[in-house]
CSV table of C-alpha atoms in Angstrom, one decimal:
chain,number,residue,atom,x,y,z
A,1,UNK,CA,-7.0,-24.6,-32.5
A,2,UNK,CA,-4.5,-25.5,-30.6
A,3,UNK,CA,-5.4,-25.0,-27.2
A,4,UNK,CA,-2.5,-24.4,-24.9
A,5,UNK,CA,-3.6,-26.1,-21.6
A,6,UNK,CA,-2.5,-24.8,-18.9
A,7,UNK,CA,-0.5,-27.9,-17.1
A,8,UNK,CA,1.1,-28.5,-20.1
A,9,UNK,CA,2.8,-25.9,-20.5
A,10,UNK,CA,6.3,-26.9,-19.3
A,11,UNK,CA,6.3,-29.4,-22.1
A,12,UNK,CA,4.4,-27.5,-24.8
A,13,UNK,CA,5.8,-24.3,-25.1
A,14,UNK,CA,8.2,-25.1,-27.1
A,15,UNK,CA,11.7,-25.7,-26.0
A,16,UNK,CA,14.1,-22.4,-27.0
A,17,UNK,CA,17.7,-21.8,-26.8
A,18,UNK,CA,17.0,-18.7,-24.9
A,19,UNK,CA,13.8,-19.3,-22.7
A,20,UNK,CA,14.2,-22.5,-21.7
A,21,UNK,CA,11.0,-24.3,-21.8
A,22,UNK,CA,9.6,-21.7,-20.6
A,23,UNK,CA,7.1,-19.6,-22.9
A,24,UNK,CA,9.1,-15.5,-21.5
A,25,UNK,CA,12.6,-15.3,-20.7
A,26,UNK,CA,13.0,-15.9,-16.5
A,27,UNK,CA,16.2,-13.2,-16.2
A,28,UNK,CA,13.8,-11.3,-17.7
A,29,UNK,CA,11.4,-11.3,-15.8
A,30,UNK,CA,13.9,-11.7,-12.8
A,31,UNK,CA,15.1,-8.0,-13.0
A,32,UNK,CA,11.4,-6.9,-13.4
A,33,UNK,CA,10.1,-8.5,-9.6
A,34,UNK,CA,14.0,-7.1,-8.1
A,35,UNK,CA,13.4,-3.8,-9.5
A,36,UNK,CA,9.7,-3.8,-7.6
A,37,UNK,CA,10.4,-5.2,-4.8
A,38,UNK,CA,14.7,-3.7,-4.4
A,39,UNK,CA,12.7,0.0,-4.9
A,40,UNK,CA,10.1,-1.0,-1.7
A,41,UNK,CA,12.7,-3.0,1.0
A,42,UNK,CA,14.8,0.2,0.2
A,43,UNK,CA,12.1,1.9,1.4
A,44,UNK,CA,10.6,0.1,3.7
A,45,UNK,CA,14.0,-0.9,6.0
A,46,UNK,CA,16.7,-0.3,3.1
A,47,UNK,CA,17.6,-4.3,2.7
A,48,UNK,CA,17.5,-5.3,-0.4
A,49,UNK,CA,15.1,-8.5,-1.8
A,50,UNK,CA,16.5,-11.8,-2.6
A,51,UNK,CA,13.3,-13.8,-5.7
A,52,UNK,CA,14.3,-17.7,-4.8
A,53,UNK,CA,15.0,-19.3,-8.4
A,54,UNK,CA,11.8,-20.8,-8.6
A,55,UNK,CA,9.5,-17.4,-8.0
A,56,UNK,CA,10.3,-15.9,-11.7
A,57,UNK,CA,9.0,-19.6,-13.3
A,58,UNK,CA,6.2,-19.3,-11.6
A,59,UNK,CA,6.0,-15.9,-12.8
A,60,UNK,CA,6.5,-16.6,-16.7
A,61,UNK,CA,3.6,-19.0,-16.3
A,62,UNK,CA,1.5,-17.1,-14.3
A,63,UNK,CA,2.1,-14.4,-17.5
A,64,UNK,CA,0.9,-16.6,-19.5
A,65,UNK,CA,-2.0,-16.6,-18.8
A,66,UNK,CA,-2.4,-12.8,-17.8
A,67,UNK,CA,-1.7,-12.4,-21.4
A,68,UNK,CA,-4.4,-15.2,-23.1
A,69,UNK,CA,-6.8,-13.8,-19.9
A,70,UNK,CA,-6.5,-10.0,-22.0
A,71,UNK,CA,-5.8,-10.8,-25.0
A,72,UNK,CA,-9.7,-12.9,-25.1
A,73,UNK,CA,-10.7,-9.8,-23.1
A,74,UNK,CA,-9.4,-7.5,-25.8
A,75,UNK,CA,-10.8,-9.3,-28.9
A,76,UNK,CA,-14.6,-9.4,-26.9
A,77,UNK,CA,-14.1,-5.9,-27.8
A,78,UNK,CA,-12.6,-6.0,-30.2
A,79,UNK,CA,-15.7,-8.2,-31.5
A,80,UNK,CA,-17.7,-6.4,-30.2
A,81,UNK,CA,-16.9,-2.5,-32.6
A,82,UNK,CA,-17.4,-5.6,-35.8
A,83,UNK,CA,-14.0,-4.7,-36.0
A,84,UNK,CA,-10.9,-8.2,-37.0
A,85,UNK,CA,-7.5,-6.3,-35.4
A,86,UNK,CA,-7.8,-5.5,-31.5
A,87,UNK,CA,-6.4,-2.0,-30.6
A,88,UNK,CA,-5.3,-0.8,-27.2
A,89,UNK,CA,-8.5,0.8,-26.8
A,90,UNK,CA,-9.6,-2.6,-26.7
A,91,UNK,CA,-7.2,-3.3,-24.3
A,92,UNK,CA,-8.0,-0.6,-22.3
A,93,UNK,CA,-11.9,-1.5,-22.2
A,94,UNK,CA,-11.0,-4.9,-21.3
A,95,UNK,CA,-8.7,-3.2,-18.4
A,96,UNK,CA,-11.7,-1.6,-17.6
A,97,UNK,CA,-14.5,-4.1,-17.3
A,98,UNK,CA,-12.7,-6.8,-15.7
A,99,UNK,CA,-12.3,-5.6,-11.1
A,100,UNK,CA,-9.0,-8.0,-11.1
A,101,UNK,CA,-7.1,-6.0,-13.6
A,102,UNK,CA,-8.6,-3.4,-11.5
A,103,UNK,CA,-5.0,-2.5,-11.4
A,104,UNK,CA,-3.7,-1.4,-14.7
A,105,UNK,CA,-6.1,1.3,-15.2
A,106,UNK,CA,-2.8,3.4,-15.4
A,107,UNK,CA,-1.7,1.9,-17.5
A,108,UNK,CA,-4.1,1.6,-20.2
A,109,UNK,CA,-5.4,5.5,-19.5
A,110,UNK,CA,-1.5,7.4,-20.1
A,111,UNK,CA,-1.4,5.2,-22.4
A,112,UNK,CA,-4.0,6.6,-23.8
A,113,UNK,CA,-2.9,10.2,-22.8
A,114,UNK,CA,1.1,9.7,-24.1
A,115,UNK,CA,-1.1,8.7,-27.8
A,116,UNK,CA,-2.3,11.5,-28.3
A,117,UNK,CA,-5.5,11.4,-30.5
A,118,UNK,CA,-5.0,8.5,-33.2
A,119,UNK,CA,-7.1,6.4,-31.3
A,120,UNK,CA,-10.1,6.2,-33.4
A,121,UNK,CA,-8.5,5.2,-37.1
A,122,UNK,CA,-10.4,2.0,-37.2
A,123,UNK,CA,-8.3,-1.1,-38.8
A,124,UNK,CA,-9.6,0.5,-42.5
A,125,UNK,CA,-11.0,-3.6,-43.6
A,126,UNK,CA,-14.4,-2.3,-42.9
A,127,UNK,CA,-16.7,-4.8,-40.6
A,128,UNK,CA,-15.6,-7.8,-40.0
A,129,UNK,CA,-19.1,-9.8,-42.0
B,1,UNK,CA,5.3,6.1,-26.7
B,2,UNK,CA,8.1,4.1,-24.6
B,3,UNK,CA,9.9,7.4,-25.3
B,4,UNK,CA,7.8,9.0,-23.7
B,5,UNK,CA,7.3,6.5,-20.1
B,6,UNK,CA,10.5,6.3,-20.3
B,7,UNK,CA,11.9,9.5,-19.3
B,8,UNK,CA,9.1,9.4,-15.8
B,9,UNK,CA,10.8,6.6,-15.5
B,10,UNK,CA,14.4,7.3,-15.8
B,11,UNK,CA,13.4,10.4,-13.5
B,12,UNK,CA,11.5,8.2,-10.7
B,13,UNK,CA,14.4,5.5,-10.2
B,14,UNK,CA,17.2,8.5,-10.7
B,15,UNK,CA,15.2,10.2,-7.4
B,16,UNK,CA,14.9,7.1,-6.0
B,17,UNK,CA,19.1,5.7,-6.0
B,18,UNK,CA,20.1,9.1,-4.5
B,19,UNK,CA,17.7,9.0,-1.6
B,20,UNK,CA,18.1,5.9,-0.5
B,21,UNK,CA,22.4,5.7,-2.4
B,22,UNK,CA,22.3,2.2,-1.0
B,23,UNK,CA,25.1,0.0,-2.0
B,24,UNK,CA,25.3,-1.8,-5.1
B,25,UNK,CA,22.0,-1.4,-5.9
B,26,UNK,CA,21.8,2.1,-6.7
B,27,UNK,CA,24.7,2.3,-9.8
B,28,UNK,CA,21.7,0.3,-10.6
B,29,UNK,CA,18.6,2.2,-9.9
B,30,UNK,CA,20.2,6.1,-11.2
B,31,UNK,CA,21.0,4.2,-15.0
B,32,UNK,CA,18.4,4.7,-17.2
B,33,UNK,CA,15.9,1.7,-17.2
B,34,UNK,CA,15.9,0.7,-20.6
B,35,UNK,CA,13.7,-1.0,-22.5
B,36,UNK,CA,14.4,-4.7,-22.0
B,37,UNK,CA,15.3,-4.8,-18.1
B,38,UNK,CA,11.5,-3.3,-18.6
B,39,UNK,CA,9.6,-5.3,-20.7
B,40,UNK,CA,9.4,-8.6,-21.3
B,41,UNK,CA,10.4,-9.5,-25.2
B,42,UNK,CA,7.9,-8.1,-27.9
B,43,UNK,CA,8.1,-11.2,-29.9
B,44,UNK,CA,7.2,-13.5,-27.0
B,45,UNK,CA,4.0,-11.3,-26.1
B,46,UNK,CA,3.0,-11.6,-29.4
B,47,UNK,CA,3.0,-15.2,-29.8
B,48,UNK,CA,0.8,-16.1,-26.8
B,49,UNK,CA,-1.1,-13.6,-27.5
B,50,UNK,CA,-1.5,-15.1,-31.0
B,51,UNK,CA,-2.1,-18.6,-29.9
B,52,UNK,CA,-5.1,-17.4,-28.6
B,53,UNK,CA,-7.3,-15.3,-31.2
B,54,UNK,CA,-8.4,-16.8,-34.0
B,55,UNK,CA,-6.4,-17.1,-37.1
B,56,UNK,CA,-8.0,-14.2,-39.2
B,57,UNK,CA,-7.9,-11.7,-36.2
B,58,UNK,CA,-5.2,-9.2,-36.2
B,59,UNK,CA,-3.3,-7.4,-33.4
B,60,UNK,CA,-2.5,-3.8,-33.9
B,61,UNK,CA,1.3,-2.2,-32.8
B,62,UNK,CA,-0.4,0.5,-29.8
B,63,UNK,CA,-2.3,-3.4,-28.2
B,64,UNK,CA,1.2,-5.6,-28.5
B,65,UNK,CA,2.4,-2.7,-27.2
B,66,UNK,CA,0.4,-1.7,-23.9
B,67,UNK,CA,-0.3,-5.6,-23.3
B,68,UNK,CA,3.4,-5.4,-22.8
B,69,UNK,CA,3.0,-2.4,-20.8
B,70,UNK,CA,1.0,-4.8,-18.4
B,71,UNK,CA,2.7,-7.6,-18.1
B,72,UNK,CA,5.3,-5.9,-17.1
B,73,UNK,CA,2.8,-3.7,-13.9
B,74,UNK,CA,1.4,-7.3,-13.7
B,75,UNK,CA,4.9,-8.5,-12.5
B,76,UNK,CA,5.4,-5.7,-10.1
B,77,UNK,CA,1.1,-5.4,-9.1
B,78,UNK,CA,1.7,-9.2,-7.5
B,79,UNK,CA,5.2,-8.9,-6.3
B,80,UNK,CA,4.9,-5.4,-3.9
B,81,UNK,CA,1.9,-7.6,-3.0
B,82,UNK,CA,4.5,-10.7,-1.9
B,83,UNK,CA,7.1,-8.7,-0.7
B,84,UNK,CA,5.1,-7.3,1.8
B,85,UNK,CA,3.9,-10.9,3.2
B,86,UNK,CA,8.5,-11.1,3.2
B,87,UNK,CA,8.4,-7.8,5.0
B,88,UNK,CA,5.6,-9.1,8.0
B,89,UNK,CA,7.5,-12.7,8.0
B,90,UNK,CA,11.2,-10.9,7.9
B,91,UNK,CA,12.1,-12.7,5.8
B,92,UNK,CA,14.6,-11.6,3.7
B,93,UNK,CA,13.8,-14.4,-0.3
B,94,UNK,CA,10.8,-13.7,-1.7
B,95,UNK,CA,10.0,-17.2,-2.7
B,96,UNK,CA,7.6,-18.9,-5.3
B,97,UNK,CA,5.2,-19.7,-2.7
B,98,UNK,CA,5.0,-15.8,-2.0
B,99,UNK,CA,4.5,-15.4,-5.5
B,100,UNK,CA,1.0,-17.8,-5.5
B,101,UNK,CA,0.3,-16.5,-1.6
B,102,UNK,CA,0.1,-12.8,-3.3
B,103,UNK,CA,-1.9,-14.3,-7.0
B,104,UNK,CA,-4.7,-15.9,-4.4
B,105,UNK,CA,-5.0,-12.5,-3.0
B,106,UNK,CA,-5.2,-10.7,-5.5
B,107,UNK,CA,-7.9,-12.3,-7.1
B,108,UNK,CA,-6.1,-14.3,-9.1
B,109,UNK,CA,-7.6,-17.6,-7.7
B,110,UNK,CA,-8.3,-19.5,-10.4
B,111,UNK,CA,-4.3,-19.6,-11.6
B,112,UNK,CA,-3.3,-20.8,-8.1
B,113,UNK,CA,-4.1,-24.0,-9.0
B,114,UNK,CA,-2.8,-24.5,-12.9
B,115,UNK,CA,0.3,-22.4,-11.4
B,116,UNK,CA,1.2,-25.4,-8.8
B,117,UNK,CA,0.6,-27.8,-10.8
B,118,UNK,CA,3.3,-26.3,-13.4
B,119,UNK,CA,6.0,-25.6,-10.3
B,120,UNK,CA,5.8,-29.8,-9.4
B,121,UNK,CA,5.9,-30.3,-12.6
B,122,UNK,CA,8.9,-27.7,-12.9
B,123,UNK,CA,9.9,-29.5,-9.7
B,124,UNK,CA,9.9,-32.9,-10.7
B,125,UNK,CA,11.3,-31.7,-14.0
B,126,UNK,CA,14.6,-30.1,-12.2
B,127,UNK,CA,14.8,-33.2,-10.0
B,128,UNK,CA,14.8,-35.9,-12.7
B,129,UNK,CA,17.4,-33.6,-15.1
B,130,UNK,CA,19.3,-33.7,-11.7
B,131,UNK,CA,19.6,-37.1,-11.1
B,132,UNK,CA,21.1,-37.5,-14.2
B,133,UNK,CA,23.3,-35.5,-13.9
B,134,UNK,CA,24.7,-36.2,-10.8
B,135,UNK,CA,24.3,-40.5,-11.5
B,136,UNK,CA,25.2,-41.6,-15.1
B,137,UNK,CA,24.2,-44.8,-13.9
B,138,UNK,CA,20.7,-44.8,-13.2
B,139,UNK,CA,18.9,-43.9,-16.5
B,140,UNK,CA,16.2,-46.3,-17.4
B,141,UNK,CA,15.4,-44.3,-20.6
B,142,UNK,CA,11.6,-46.0,-20.9
B,143,UNK,CA,10.5,-44.1,-23.2
B,144,UNK,CA,13.0,-42.5,-25.2
B,145,UNK,CA,12.9,-39.3,-26.7
B,146,UNK,CA,14.1,-37.8,-23.6
B,147,UNK,CA,17.7,-37.9,-24.4
B,148,UNK,CA,17.4,-35.4,-27.3
B,149,UNK,CA,16.3,-32.7,-25.1
B,150,UNK,CA,19.4,-31.3,-23.4
B,151,UNK,CA,17.5,-30.4,-19.8
B,152,UNK,CA,18.3,-26.7,-20.6
B,153,UNK,CA,17.3,-26.1,-17.3
B,154,UNK,CA,19.9,-26.9,-15.7
B,155,UNK,CA,21.7,-24.0,-17.7
B,156,UNK,CA,18.8,-21.4,-15.7
B,157,UNK,CA,19.4,-22.5,-12.5
B,158,UNK,CA,21.3,-21.0,-9.8
B,159,UNK,CA,24.8,-22.6,-8.5
B,160,UNK,CA,22.0,-23.1,-5.4
B,161,UNK,CA,20.5,-25.4,-6.0
B,162,UNK,CA,23.2,-28.6,-6.6
B,163,UNK,CA,22.1,-29.2,-2.8
B,164,UNK,CA,19.2,-30.7,-4.1
B,165,UNK,CA,19.1,-33.7,-4.9
B,166,UNK,CA,20.0,-36.7,-6.0
B,167,UNK,CA,17.4,-38.6,-4.9
B,168,UNK,CA,14.2,-38.7,-7.5
B,169,UNK,CA,15.1,-41.9,-9.6
B,170,UNK,CA,12.7,-43.2,-9.3
B,171,UNK,CA,11.2,-40.5,-11.4
B,172,UNK,CA,12.9,-41.6,-14.4
B,173,UNK,CA,9.9,-43.8,-15.7
B,174,UNK,CA,7.2,-40.5,-15.5
B,175,UNK,CA,9.0,-38.8,-17.6
B,176,UNK,CA,10.2,-40.6,-19.9
B,177,UNK,CA,6.8,-41.1,-20.1
B,178,UNK,CA,6.2,-37.6,-20.5
B,179,UNK,CA,9.1,-37.5,-23.7
B,180,UNK,CA,7.4,-39.3,-25.0
B,181,UNK,CA,4.7,-37.9,-26.2
B,182,UNK,CA,2.2,-39.0,-23.9
B,183,UNK,CA,0.0,-37.7,-21.9
B,184,UNK,CA,1.1,-37.9,-18.4
B,185,UNK,CA,-1.2,-40.1,-16.8
B,186,UNK,CA,-2.0,-38.3,-13.3
B,187,UNK,CA,-2.8,-34.8,-15.6
B,188,UNK,CA,-4.4,-33.4,-13.3
B,189,UNK,CA,-1.9,-34.2,-10.0
B,190,UNK,CA,-1.8,-30.9,-8.0
B,191,UNK,CA,1.0,-29.9,-5.7
B,192,UNK,CA,0.4,-32.6,-2.3
B,193,UNK,CA,2.2,-30.7,-0.1
B,194,UNK,CA,0.5,-30.1,3.1
B,195,UNK,CA,0.2,-27.0,4.2
B,196,UNK,CA,2.8,-26.6,6.9
B,197,UNK,CA,5.5,-28.8,4.9
B,198,UNK,CA,4.9,-25.3,3.3
B,199,UNK,CA,8.6,-23.8,3.0
B,200,UNK,CA,10.3,-21.0,3.0
B,201,UNK,CA,13.5,-21.4,1.9
B,202,UNK,CA,12.7,-24.5,-0.6
B,203,UNK,CA,16.2,-24.8,-1.6
B,204,UNK,CA,17.5,-25.5,1.5
B,205,UNK,CA,18.9,-29.6,1.1
B,206,UNK,CA,17.8,-30.5,4.2
B,207,UNK,CA,13.4,-29.1,3.7
B,208,UNK,CA,13.2,-29.3,0.2
B,209,UNK,CA,9.6,-29.6,-0.4
B,210,UNK,CA,10.2,-32.6,-3.6
B,211,UNK,CA,11.1,-34.7,-1.3
B,212,UNK,CA,8.6,-34.9,1.5
B,213,UNK,CA,6.5,-34.9,-2.2
B,214,UNK,CA,7.9,-37.6,-3.8
B,215,UNK,CA,7.6,-39.5,-0.1
B,216,UNK,CA,3.7,-38.6,0.0
B,217,UNK,CA,3.8,-39.9,-2.6
B,218,UNK,CA,5.8,-43.0,-4.0
B,219,UNK,CA,6.4,-44.8,-0.2
B,220,UNK,CA,3.5,-47.1,-0.5
B,221,UNK,CA,2.8,-48.7,-3.4
B,222,UNK,CA,6.0,-46.8,-5.0
B,223,UNK,CA,4.1,-47.6,-8.7
B,224,UNK,CA,7.5,-45.7,-10.5
B,225,UNK,CA,9.8,-47.9,-8.9
B,226,UNK,CA,12.9,-48.5,-11.2
B,227,UNK,CA,12.1,-51.8,-12.2
B,228,UNK,CA,8.7,-51.5,-12.9
B,229,UNK,CA,8.1,-52.1,-16.2
B,230,UNK,CA,7.6,-48.9,-18.4
B,231,UNK,CA,3.9,-46.7,-18.3
B,232,UNK,CA,1.2,-49.3,-18.2
B,233,UNK,CA,1.1,-49.6,-14.6
B,234,UNK,CA,1.4,-45.7,-14.4
B,235,UNK,CA,-2.0,-44.3,-14.0
B,236,UNK,CA,-3.3,-47.0,-12.0
B,237,UNK,CA,-1.2,-45.8,-9.9
B,238,UNK,CA,-1.1,-42.7,-9.6
B,239,UNK,CA,-5.3,-41.6,-9.8
B,240,UNK,CA,-4.9,-43.9,-6.8
B,241,UNK,CA,-2.7,-41.8,-4.9
B,242,UNK,CA,-3.8,-39.1,-5.9
B,243,UNK,CA,-7.7,-39.6,-3.7
B,244,UNK,CA,-6.6,-37.1,-0.5
B,245,UNK,CA,-4.1,-34.8,-2.4
B,246,UNK,CA,-7.4,-32.5,-4.0
B,247,UNK,CA,-8.3,-31.7,-0.4
B,248,UNK,CA,-6.0,-29.2,-0.3
B,249,UNK,CA,-5.0,-27.9,-3.0
B,250,UNK,CA,-4.8,-24.2,-2.4
B,251,UNK,CA,-2.0,-24.2,0.2
B,252,UNK,CA,-1.1,-20.9,-0.2
B,253,UNK,CA,-5.1,-19.6,-0.4
B,254,UNK,CA,-5.8,-19.5,3.0
B,255,UNK,CA,-3.5,-17.6,6.1
């Protein structure tokens, strides 16, 4: 299986027209950064915060590492439940089991509340042999 | 579930804009945040997820959406910390170093080293791309294949980086080797910057950190000097040069 190497991302992410060699679009990252920094800056001193061009580059890779880690941990929860489909609650389990991901607890629990009661439907595939 | 999120987010933002009424940003914030501005593209997220999952694994839509949400939260979380640091130090611009510093502060220490390497590579690449653009005469394409790439970074750069540098000719060989498909010889390469050289404004042409890095690395033995016959000598030269750099591979970890 092809493993993404942490050091070689810039050259193995695949060059696409939209994102360049990065796995995630820099413009989008910058927008999200701007919103979070902009709100904080507005609250504190009213000044608008600027973002260096390299910061989203770092995030493009950081988010890859982050998604990979969260996914791996969610998959562990999926296997624990003898399933083969990763569900939202597996992600929630991963978040709850990892101190590093404490900041995501609201995200996964808010999601649960919003989605209501369809969390226990299983994946209909039967147990993983 | 996105629809259930949006009204809340929109309302919060509407309130914020009403309160500060700042010029420029108010109009932007008053508009409801579109999903395509708030989240990473789902296809990209799925691609990264699939890379770490075994082939028989499936991913439910709700899991995909949750991870998508988590990524945005992650960016905001880190940016918030980086932003506070900038505020404390009365700087207006959040730099890559601030982001890395925030990650090490918030427990993502493990990411710092690979990200530093990534950033370093990016700077090298950027230097090379610029070098090619500015000095077409000095383009030793040793490894071939490099010419096939349109240097997409050039398009995505801010115009301010034009000041950056025509000083990386000696990196050409090195990149030719990378593009040729060979594993870069100094693959454990880490950011060689000393903490003291760590610069808040990397685009300043007089203090661009990459320049210091180049000086430190290629000043002495110059294993990549133009005229050196290709990639074969690179391994020994770079591994020798590498020795000292490991001692400060986490320049942001302490501060």
